[in-house]
Amino acid sequence: MDPMMKQRLDAVLASYGADPQRWPAAERTQLLPHLEAAGEALEEARLIDRLLDLTPTPALTTGLESRLIARIGRQATPAKFSLGWTAALPLAASLVLGIYLGAMGALDGLLPLVVTDDIAAVSEDDDGSSGVSEATDYSGDQLS
């Protein structure tokens, strides 16, 4: 028996027991010819089946099912999902922190050059100018 078939047989024995009548039909037809080759897994499944057969079946009181269904129906109200300010405050704090760090340029070294362009790649001979003089002038004189 190939290892995959043995592994599947062991899983079926552990899940459904040693009695092939309890197995799903597709598993039964495929694994039944290999049942005697299961060895220790088959013996363990038979032992567990015998132990389970010895346990008493609990007696259910009359009307238990209808009482449970009625109780579940009463408790099945939709739950309200509301975090309120407990979720808004950390989000607002992270937004403020992000704006502050972005404005200070503290994270520019972590961003790729494509995003920060020349801001992150500041040279040592930088004169500290803001770059406003290099901006294109779109004043009213040129638009007409």
Tab-separated table of C-alpha atoms in Angstrom:
chain	number	residue	atom	x	y	z
A	1	MET	CA	0.000	0.000	0.000
A	2	ASP	CA	1.384	3.404	-0.926
A	3	PRO	CA	2.078	5.909	1.884
A	4	MET	CA	-0.705	8.294	0.825
A	5	MET	CA	-3.299	5.485	0.938
A	6	LYS	CA	-2.040	4.364	4.375
A	7	GLN	CA	-2.186	7.933	5.658
A	8	ARG	CA	-5.755	8.332	4.365
A	9	LEU	CA	-6.785	4.970	5.872
A	10	ASP	CA	-5.330	5.974	9.238
A	11	ALA	CA	-7.238	9.260	9.100
A	12	VAL	CA	-10.535	7.503	8.258
A	13	LEU	CA	-10.002	4.973	11.052
A	14	ALA	CA	-9.319	7.768	13.531
A	15	SER	CA	-12.344	9.760	12.402
A	16	TYR	CA	-15.011	7.113	11.777
A	17	GLY	CA	-13.797	4.010	13.624
A	18	ALA	CA	-13.078	0.463	12.536
A	19	ASP	CA	-16.581	-0.355	11.227
A	20	PRO	CA	-16.618	0.361	7.457
A	21	GLN	CA	-20.401	0.899	7.599
A	22	ARG	CA	-19.737	4.185	9.442
A	23	TRP	CA	-17.355	5.435	6.746
A	24	PRO	CA	-18.457	7.678	3.855
A	25	ALA	CA	-19.359	5.596	0.782
A	26	ALA	CA	-16.538	6.985	-1.390
A	27	GLU	CA	-13.947	6.212	1.295
A	28	ARG	CA	-15.404	2.740	1.886
A	29	THR	CA	-15.044	1.602	-1.724
A	30	GLN	CA	-11.543	3.005	-2.006
A	31	LEU	CA	-10.117	1.905	1.362
A	32	LEU	CA	-11.914	-1.372	2.171
A	33	PRO	CA	-9.451	-3.533	0.181
A	34	HIS	CA	-6.599	-2.084	2.272
A	35	LEU	CA	-8.275	-2.475	5.682
A	36	GLU	CA	-6.357	-5.552	6.857
A	37	ALA	CA	-3.036	-3.844	6.045
A	38	ALA	CA	-3.808	-1.047	8.518
A	39	GLY	CA	-2.301	-3.032	11.400
A	40	GLU	CA	-1.956	-1.033	14.604
A	41	ALA	CA	-4.294	1.755	13.494
A	42	LEU	CA	-7.082	-0.801	12.915
A	43	GLU	CA	-6.581	-2.376	16.344
A	44	GLU	CA	-6.630	1.033	18.015
A	45	ALA	CA	-9.840	1.983	16.171
A	46	ARG	CA	-11.463	-1.311	17.242
A	47	LEU	CA	-10.474	-0.692	20.869
A	48	ILE	CA	-11.923	2.831	20.792
A	49	ASP	CA	-15.120	1.489	19.188
A	50	ARG	CA	-15.496	-1.091	22.009
A	51	LEU	CA	-14.964	1.618	24.640
A	52	LEU	CA	-17.536	3.877	23.013
A	53	ASP	CA	-20.031	1.009	22.830
A	54	LEU	CA	-19.718	0.558	26.611
A	55	THR	CA	-20.702	4.143	27.380
A	56	PRO	CA	-24.372	4.662	28.251
A	57	THR	CA	-26.570	6.733	25.976
A	58	PRO	CA	-28.003	9.682	27.894
A	59	ALA	CA	-31.760	9.838	28.090
A	60	LEU	CA	-33.217	13.101	26.849
A	61	THR	CA	-36.152	14.605	28.641
A	62	THR	CA	-39.307	15.183	26.664
A	63	GLY	CA	-39.530	18.566	25.028
A	64	LEU	CA	-35.820	19.326	25.411
A	65	GLU	CA	-35.317	19.989	21.714
A	66	SER	CA	-38.259	22.401	21.467
A	67	ARG	CA	-37.123	24.243	24.621
A	68	LEU	CA	-33.590	24.613	23.248
A	69	ILE	CA	-34.837	25.915	19.908
A	70	ALA	CA	-37.150	28.395	21.643
A	71	ARG	CA	-34.309	29.588	23.874
A	72	ILE	CA	-31.973	30.031	20.927
A	73	GLY	CA	-34.690	31.955	19.087
A	74	ARG	CA	-35.056	34.387	22.005
A	75	GLN	CA	-31.309	34.947	22.242
A	76	ALA	CA	-30.758	35.340	18.496
A	77	THR	CA	-30.945	39.123	18.475
A	78	PRO	CA	-28.373	40.806	16.235
A	79	ALA	CA	-25.374	42.035	18.157
A	80	LYS	CA	-24.420	45.679	17.851
A	81	PHE	CA	-20.829	46.209	16.851
A	82	SER	CA	-19.704	49.538	18.160
A	83	LEU	CA	-16.260	50.487	19.319
A	84	GLY	CA	-17.012	54.185	19.550
A	85	TRP	CA	-14.155	56.353	20.700
A	86	THR	CA	-12.057	53.388	21.743
A	87	ALA	CA	-11.208	52.787	18.090
A	88	ALA	CA	-11.216	56.405	16.926
A	89	LEU	CA	-8.634	57.701	19.404
A	90	PRO	CA	-5.734	55.396	18.384
A	91	LEU	CA	-6.518	56.011	14.726
A	92	ALA	CA	-6.506	59.778	15.243
A	93	ALA	CA	-3.257	59.571	17.228
A	94	SER	CA	-1.572	57.556	14.473
A	95	LEU	CA	-2.767	60.082	11.893
A	96	VAL	CA	-1.323	62.992	13.882
A	97	LEU	CA	1.945	61.131	14.430
A	98	GLY	CA	2.198	60.325	10.726
A	99	ILE	CA	1.591	63.936	9.727
A	100	TYR	CA	4.169	65.138	12.245
A	101	LEU	CA	6.852	62.663	11.150
A	102	GLY	CA	6.127	63.354	7.499
A	103	ALA	CA	6.390	67.112	7.975
A	104	MET	CA	9.644	66.789	9.908
A	105	GLY	CA	11.153	64.566	7.211
A	106	ALA	CA	12.069	61.963	9.806
A	107	LEU	CA	10.955	59.093	7.596
A	108	ASP	CA	12.369	60.297	4.276
A	109	GLY	CA	15.342	57.959	4.515
A	110	LEU	CA	12.970	54.977	4.705
A	111	LEU	CA	10.998	55.900	1.604
A	112	PRO	CA	12.211	55.004	-1.885
A	113	LEU	CA	13.766	57.765	-3.958
A	114	VAL	CA	10.880	57.583	-6.435
A	115	VAL	CA	8.474	58.826	-3.743
A	116	THR	CA	10.686	61.431	-2.116
A	117	ASP	CA	12.568	62.437	-5.292
A	118	ASP	CA	15.334	64.846	-4.322
A	119	ILE	CA	14.075	65.406	-0.772
A	120	ALA	CA	15.688	62.259	0.643
A	121	ALA	CA	18.882	62.637	-1.357
A	122	VAL	CA	20.024	65.900	0.232
A	123	SER	CA	23.619	66.637	-0.542
A	124	GLU	CA	26.117	68.057	1.964
A	125	ASP	CA	26.483	71.328	0.035
A	126	ASP	CA	22.759	72.028	0.374
A	127	ASP	CA	22.241	75.710	1.090
A	128	GLY	CA	18.974	75.044	2.907
A	129	SER	CA	16.810	76.798	0.325
A	130	SER	CA	13.231	75.693	0.077
A	131	GLY	CA	13.220	75.290	-3.702
A	132	VAL	CA	10.458	77.863	-4.132
A	133	SER	CA	12.529	79.822	-6.631
A	134	GLU	CA	12.561	76.790	-8.929
A	135	ALA	CA	8.728	76.570	-9.072
A	136	THR	CA	6.937	77.478	-12.285
A	137	ASP	CA	5.191	80.840	-12.194
A	138	TYR	CA	1.535	80.604	-13.155
A	139	SER	CA	0.523	84.139	-12.387
A	140	GLY	CA	-2.320	85.861	-14.194
A	141	ASP	CA	-0.030	87.659	-16.676
A	142	GLN	CA	1.009	84.471	-18.413
A	143	LEU	CA	-2.407	82.860	-18.548
A	144	SER	CA	-4.015	85.379	-20.920
